[in-house]
Amino acid sequence: ADKEPMRIGLIRELPSVLLHGAACNYGQWTELPDGAHLWRLAMTVAETYGVRVHIGQLTLPAGCEISVFSANDTAQMRGPYSAAILQGRSEFWAGTVFAGTVVVECYCPPGSPWQDAFLVVDKIIDVYRNPSEPAKEGPCHNDVTCYPEWADPASGVAGIGTVGQSGLLWCTGCLLNDQDASSYIDYFMTANHCIAN
């Protein structure tokens, strides 16, 4: 009714976790047998559906990558985010990891200037509402599960989480394809009050 996206997560400020080359106030560097360097930081959020990590003041040497993943299920990984993927951005929100304990990892391959890596982990989003539990439809809507002929179109409905000032916002929409068989552009149509630009 108020035409606002549903908030599913709160932004929580952290004591800044600083990684500046060999100096770091949390986490630690490990030199791997092949000469690569790996920095890891584990964070636990109690009673959450998921965690989204903010990385700021980022400088990544060539070849280095940031990943965020579940401590209990490494198949649930967001990234790796390299300097090329981030296209010069100095801050970003990693994708949501649906776990209570997440690991932030910076990997630098053998021979890379790992001492030049710089980042700050300064906030997280605590996902307190499960986005896979749909909200009850409004009184003016028909429940699609009561109409079997709408089963195929209903399976095209998707959700998207966007970071706003009040936290992680959840909207529905649908995936679209174009008529160009050679393109695979992942169009997503949603409401203007969800993403206005």
Short mmCIF file of N, CA and C in Angstrom, two decimals, residues 43-147:
data_model
loop_
_atom_site.label_atom_id
_atom_site.label_comp_id
_atom_site.label_asym_id
_atom_site.label_seq_id
_atom_site.Cartn_x
_atom_site.Cartn_y
_atom_site.Cartn_z
N MET A 43 33.45 -14.06 10.11
CA MET A 43 32.51 -13.26 10.91
C MET A 43 31.25 -14.07 11.14
N THR A 44 30.73 -14.02 12.35
CA THR A 44 29.49 -14.73 12.67
C THR A 44 28.43 -13.74 13.09
N VAL A 45 27.23 -13.90 12.53
CA VAL A 45 26.07 -13.10 12.90
C VAL A 45 25.03 -14.08 13.43
N ALA A 46 24.61 -13.89 14.67
CA ALA A 46 23.66 -14.82 15.29
C ALA A 46 22.26 -14.62 14.73
N GLU A 47 21.53 -15.72 14.61
CA GLU A 47 20.12 -15.72 14.23
C GLU A 47 19.84 -14.88 12.98
N THR A 48 20.54 -15.20 11.91
CA THR A 48 20.35 -14.50 10.65
C THR A 48 20.06 -15.49 9.54
N TYR A 49 19.39 -15.01 8.49
CA TYR A 49 19.19 -15.84 7.30
C TYR A 49 20.38 -15.72 6.36
N GLY A 50 21.08 -14.58 6.45
CA GLY A 50 22.22 -14.38 5.56
C GLY A 50 22.96 -13.11 5.90
N VAL A 51 24.11 -12.95 5.26
CA VAL A 51 24.98 -11.82 5.52
C VAL A 51 25.48 -11.28 4.18
N ARG A 52 25.51 -9.97 4.10
CA ARG A 52 26.09 -9.29 2.94
C ARG A 52 27.19 -8.39 3.47
N VAL A 53 28.38 -8.43 2.87
CA VAL A 53 29.56 -7.74 3.39
C VAL A 53 29.89 -6.55 2.50
N HIS A 54 30.20 -5.40 3.13
CA HIS A 54 30.63 -4.20 2.42
C HIS A 54 32.15 -4.11 2.48
N ILE A 55 32.77 -3.96 1.33
CA ILE A 55 34.22 -3.77 1.22
C ILE A 55 34.45 -2.34 0.75
N GLY A 56 35.25 -1.58 1.48
CA GLY A 56 35.51 -0.19 1.11
C GLY A 56 37.00 0.08 1.00
N GLN A 57 37.32 1.26 0.46
CA GLN A 57 38.70 1.74 0.30
C GLN A 57 39.59 0.69 -0.34
N LEU A 58 39.06 0.04 -1.35
CA LEU A 58 39.70 -1.15 -1.94
C LEU A 58 40.77 -0.78 -2.95
N THR A 59 41.93 -1.39 -2.77
CA THR A 59 42.99 -1.38 -3.78
C THR A 59 43.44 -2.82 -3.94
N LEU A 60 43.24 -3.36 -5.13
CA LEU A 60 43.64 -4.75 -5.39
C LEU A 60 44.77 -4.77 -6.41
N PRO A 61 45.92 -5.32 -6.04
CA PRO A 61 46.98 -5.49 -7.04
C PRO A 61 46.53 -6.45 -8.14
N ALA A 62 47.17 -6.36 -9.28
CA ALA A 62 46.82 -7.22 -10.42
C ALA A 62 46.90 -8.69 -10.00
N GLY A 63 45.86 -9.43 -10.37
CA GLY A 63 45.80 -10.86 -10.08
C GLY A 63 45.16 -11.20 -8.75
N CYS A 64 45.05 -10.25 -7.84
CA CYS A 64 44.44 -10.52 -6.54
C CYS A 64 42.92 -10.51 -6.66
N GLU A 65 42.26 -11.26 -5.79
CA GLU A 65 40.81 -11.40 -5.82
C GLU A 65 40.24 -11.44 -4.41
N ILE A 66 39.00 -10.96 -4.29
CA ILE A 66 38.25 -11.03 -3.03
C ILE A 66 37.10 -12.02 -3.24
N SER A 67 36.87 -12.89 -2.27
CA SER A 67 35.73 -13.80 -2.28
C SER A 67 35.07 -13.75 -0.91
N VAL A 68 33.76 -13.99 -0.89
CA VAL A 68 33.00 -14.09 0.36
C VAL A 68 32.20 -15.38 0.27
N PHE A 69 32.29 -16.22 1.31
CA PHE A 69 31.61 -17.51 1.23
C PHE A 69 31.19 -17.98 2.62
N SER A 70 30.31 -18.99 2.62
CA SER A 70 29.86 -19.59 3.86
C SER A 70 30.99 -20.44 4.45
N ALA A 71 31.20 -20.30 5.76
CA ALA A 71 32.24 -21.08 6.43
C ALA A 71 31.90 -22.57 6.42
N ASN A 72 30.62 -22.90 6.30
CA ASN A 72 30.19 -24.30 6.35
C ASN A 72 29.86 -24.89 4.99
N ASP A 73 29.84 -24.07 3.96
CA ASP A 73 29.45 -24.55 2.62
C ASP A 73 30.15 -23.69 1.58
N THR A 74 31.38 -24.07 1.22
CA THR A 74 32.16 -23.24 0.29
C THR A 74 31.55 -23.21 -1.11
N ALA A 75 30.58 -24.08 -1.39
CA ALA A 75 29.88 -24.00 -2.67
C ALA A 75 29.04 -22.73 -2.73
N GLN A 76 28.73 -22.17 -1.56
CA GLN A 76 27.97 -20.92 -1.52
C GLN A 76 28.96 -19.76 -1.44
N MET A 77 29.51 -19.41 -2.60
CA MET A 77 30.55 -18.39 -2.68
C MET A 77 30.08 -17.22 -3.54
N ARG A 78 30.43 -16.03 -3.15
CA ARG A 78 30.19 -14.82 -3.94
C ARG A 78 31.55 -14.30 -4.36
N GLY A 79 31.71 -14.15 -5.65
CA GLY A 79 33.00 -13.76 -6.19
C GLY A 79 33.56 -14.93 -6.99
N PRO A 80 34.84 -14.91 -7.31
CA PRO A 80 35.80 -13.91 -6.87
C PRO A 80 35.63 -12.58 -7.58
N TYR A 81 35.90 -11.51 -6.83
CA TYR A 81 35.85 -10.15 -7.35
C TYR A 81 37.28 -9.69 -7.58
N SER A 82 37.63 -9.44 -8.84
CA SER A 82 38.97 -8.96 -9.18
C SER A 82 38.88 -7.48 -9.52
N ALA A 83 40.03 -6.85 -9.67
CA ALA A 83 40.05 -5.44 -10.06
C ALA A 83 39.37 -5.27 -11.42
N ALA A 84 39.56 -6.24 -12.33
CA ALA A 84 38.95 -6.14 -13.66
C ALA A 84 37.43 -6.22 -13.57
N ILE A 85 36.91 -7.11 -12.71
CA ILE A 85 35.47 -7.25 -12.56
C ILE A 85 34.87 -6.00 -11.92
N LEU A 86 35.57 -5.43 -10.94
CA LEU A 86 35.06 -4.26 -10.22
C LEU A 86 35.23 -2.97 -11.03
N GLN A 87 36.01 -3.01 -12.10
CA GLN A 87 36.18 -1.89 -13.03
C GLN A 87 36.50 -0.58 -12.32
N GLY A 88 37.50 -0.62 -11.45
CA GLY A 88 37.98 0.59 -10.82
C GLY A 88 37.21 1.06 -9.60
N ARG A 89 36.15 0.35 -9.21
CA ARG A 89 35.41 0.77 -8.01
C ARG A 89 36.26 0.54 -6.77
N SER A 90 36.16 1.45 -5.83
CA SER A 90 36.92 1.31 -4.59
C SER A 90 36.05 0.76 -3.46
N GLU A 91 34.76 0.53 -3.72
CA GLU A 91 33.89 -0.08 -2.72
C GLU A 91 32.79 -0.86 -3.41
N PHE A 92 32.27 -1.87 -2.71
CA PHE A 92 31.17 -2.65 -3.26
C PHE A 92 30.55 -3.49 -2.15
N TRP A 93 29.32 -3.91 -2.38
CA TRP A 93 28.64 -4.88 -1.52
C TRP A 93 28.78 -6.24 -2.19
N ALA A 94 29.33 -7.22 -1.49
CA ALA A 94 29.37 -8.58 -2.01
C ALA A 94 27.95 -9.14 -2.00
N GLY A 95 27.70 -10.14 -2.81
CA GLY A 95 26.39 -10.78 -2.84
C GLY A 95 26.05 -11.42 -1.50
N THR A 96 24.78 -11.64 -1.27
CA THR A 96 24.33 -12.23 -0.01
C THR A 96 24.75 -13.69 0.10
N VAL A 97 25.32 -14.04 1.23
CA VAL A 97 25.65 -15.42 1.55
C VAL A 97 24.63 -15.86 2.60
N PHE A 98 23.87 -16.90 2.28
CA PHE A 98 22.81 -17.35 3.18
C PHE A 98 23.39 -18.31 4.22
N ALA A 99 24.07 -17.71 5.20
CA ALA A 99 24.71 -18.45 6.28
C ALA A 99 24.95 -17.48 7.43
N GLY A 100 25.16 -18.02 8.62
CA GLY A 100 25.42 -17.19 9.78
C GLY A 100 26.89 -16.85 9.96
N THR A 101 27.78 -17.70 9.44
CA THR A 101 29.22 -17.43 9.51
C THR A 101 29.76 -17.33 8.10
N VAL A 102 30.33 -16.17 7.79
CA VAL A 102 30.88 -15.95 6.46
C VAL A 102 32.38 -15.67 6.56
N VAL A 103 33.08 -15.98 5.50
CA VAL A 103 34.52 -15.76 5.42
C VAL A 103 34.78 -14.78 4.29
N VAL A 104 35.55 -13.74 4.58
CA VAL A 104 36.04 -12.81 3.56
C VAL A 104 37.48 -13.22 3.28
N GLU A 105 37.79 -13.39 2.01
CA GLU A 105 39.11 -13.89 1.64
C GLU A 105 39.72 -13.00 0.57
N CYS A 106 40.99 -12.69 0.73
CA CYS A 106 41.76 -11.98 -0.30
C CYS A 106 42.89 -12.93 -0.73
N TYR A 107 42.89 -13.27 -2.00
CA TYR A 107 43.89 -14.19 -2.54
C TYR A 107 44.78 -13.42 -3.52
N CYS A 108 46.09 -13.54 -3.34
CA CYS A 108 47.05 -12.94 -4.28
C CYS A 108 47.97 -14.04 -4.79
N PRO A 109 48.06 -14.18 -6.12
CA PRO A 109 48.83 -15.29 -6.70
C PRO A 109 50.33 -15.12 -6.48
N PRO A 110 51.09 -16.17 -6.72
CA PRO A 110 52.55 -16.08 -6.56
C PRO A 110 53.12 -14.93 -7.39
N GLY A 111 54.05 -14.19 -6.78
CA GLY A 111 54.71 -13.09 -7.49
C GLY A 111 53.96 -11.79 -7.50
N SER A 112 52.71 -11.76 -7.04
CA SER A 112 51.95 -10.50 -7.04
C SER A 112 52.39 -9.66 -5.84
N PRO A 113 52.27 -8.35 -5.94
CA PRO A 113 52.64 -7.49 -4.82
C PRO A 113 51.54 -7.47 -3.75
N TRP A 114 51.39 -8.58 -3.03
CA TRP A 114 50.31 -8.73 -2.06
C TRP A 114 50.36 -7.66 -0.97
N GLN A 115 51.57 -7.12 -0.72
CA GLN A 115 51.70 -6.09 0.31
C GLN A 115 50.95 -4.81 -0.05
N ASP A 116 50.58 -4.66 -1.34
CA ASP A 116 49.86 -3.45 -1.78
C ASP A 116 48.34 -3.59 -1.65
N ALA A 117 47.87 -4.76 -1.23
CA ALA A 117 46.42 -4.95 -1.06
C ALA A 117 45.93 -4.08 0.10
N PHE A 118 44.80 -3.42 -0.15
CA PHE A 118 44.22 -2.55 0.89
C PHE A 118 42.71 -2.66 0.81
N LEU A 119 42.09 -2.87 1.95
CA LEU A 119 40.63 -2.88 2.01
C LEU A 119 40.18 -2.65 3.44
N VAL A 120 38.92 -2.22 3.55
CA VAL A 120 38.29 -2.05 4.85
C VAL A 120 36.95 -2.78 4.80
N VAL A 121 36.70 -3.66 5.76
CA VAL A 121 35.38 -4.26 5.95
C VAL A 121 34.74 -3.46 7.07
N ASP A 122 33.77 -2.61 6.72
CA ASP A 122 33.25 -1.66 7.71
C ASP A 122 31.78 -1.83 8.06
N LYS A 123 31.06 -2.63 7.27
CA LYS A 123 29.65 -2.88 7.59
C LYS A 123 29.17 -4.16 6.93
N ILE A 124 28.10 -4.66 7.47
CA ILE A 124 27.45 -5.84 6.91
C ILE A 124 25.95 -5.55 6.83
N ILE A 125 25.26 -6.38 6.07
CA ILE A 125 23.81 -6.39 6.13
C ILE A 125 23.41 -7.71 6.78
N ASP A 126 22.61 -7.61 7.83
CA ASP A 126 22.06 -8.76 8.55
C ASP A 126 20.68 -9.04 7.94
N VAL A 127 20.57 -10.13 7.20
CA VAL A 127 19.30 -10.48 6.55
C VAL A 127 18.42 -11.16 7.60
N TYR A 128 17.46 -10.42 8.14
CA TYR A 128 16.62 -10.93 9.24
C TYR A 128 15.30 -11.52 8.77
N ARG A 129 14.97 -11.35 7.49
CA ARG A 129 13.72 -11.90 6.95
C ARG A 129 14.07 -12.80 5.77
N ASN A 130 13.48 -13.98 5.74
CA ASN A 130 13.77 -14.95 4.69
C ASN A 130 13.09 -14.53 3.39
N PRO A 131 13.86 -14.17 2.36
CA PRO A 131 13.24 -13.74 1.11
C PRO A 131 12.53 -14.85 0.35
N SER A 132 12.79 -16.12 0.70
CA SER A 132 12.11 -17.21 0.00
C SER A 132 10.73 -17.50 0.58
N GLU A 133 10.39 -16.84 1.67
CA GLU A 133 9.03 -16.96 2.22
C GLU A 133 8.20 -15.81 1.68
N PRO A 134 7.38 -16.06 0.69
CA PRO A 134 6.66 -14.95 0.05
C PRO A 134 5.66 -14.28 0.99
N ALA A 135 5.52 -12.99 0.79
CA ALA A 135 4.52 -12.24 1.56
C ALA A 135 3.13 -12.61 1.05
N LYS A 136 2.16 -12.50 1.90
CA LYS A 136 0.76 -12.77 1.50
C LYS A 136 0.35 -11.74 0.46
N GLU A 137 -0.33 -12.23 -0.59
CA GLU A 137 -0.78 -11.31 -1.63
C GLU A 137 -1.83 -10.35 -1.05
N GLY A 138 -1.93 -9.19 -1.67
CA GLY A 138 -2.89 -8.18 -1.21
C GLY A 138 -4.33 -8.63 -1.44
N PRO A 139 -5.29 -7.97 -0.79
CA PRO A 139 -6.68 -8.38 -0.90
C PRO A 139 -7.25 -8.24 -2.31
N CYS A 140 -6.60 -7.43 -3.15
CA CYS A 140 -7.12 -7.25 -4.50
C CYS A 140 -6.48 -8.22 -5.50
N HIS A 141 -5.61 -9.12 -5.02
CA HIS A 141 -4.92 -10.05 -5.90
C HIS A 141 -5.50 -11.46 -5.77
N ASN A 142 -5.35 -12.23 -6.83
CA ASN A 142 -5.72 -13.64 -6.80
C ASN A 142 -4.48 -14.47 -6.53
N ASP A 143 -4.59 -15.48 -5.71
CA ASP A 143 -3.47 -16.36 -5.40
C ASP A 143 -3.22 -17.26 -6.60
N VAL A 144 -2.02 -17.17 -7.18
CA VAL A 144 -1.71 -17.89 -8.42
C VAL A 144 -1.78 -19.41 -8.23
N THR A 145 -1.58 -19.89 -7.01
CA THR A 145 -1.65 -21.33 -6.79
C THR A 145 -3.06 -21.89 -6.95
N CYS A 146 -4.05 -21.01 -6.99
CA CYS A 146 -5.44 -21.45 -7.19
C CYS A 146 -5.80 -21.53 -8.67
N TYR A 147 -4.88 -21.17 -9.56
CA TYR A 147 -5.15 -21.12 -11.00
C TYR A 147 -4.06 -21.88 -11.74
#
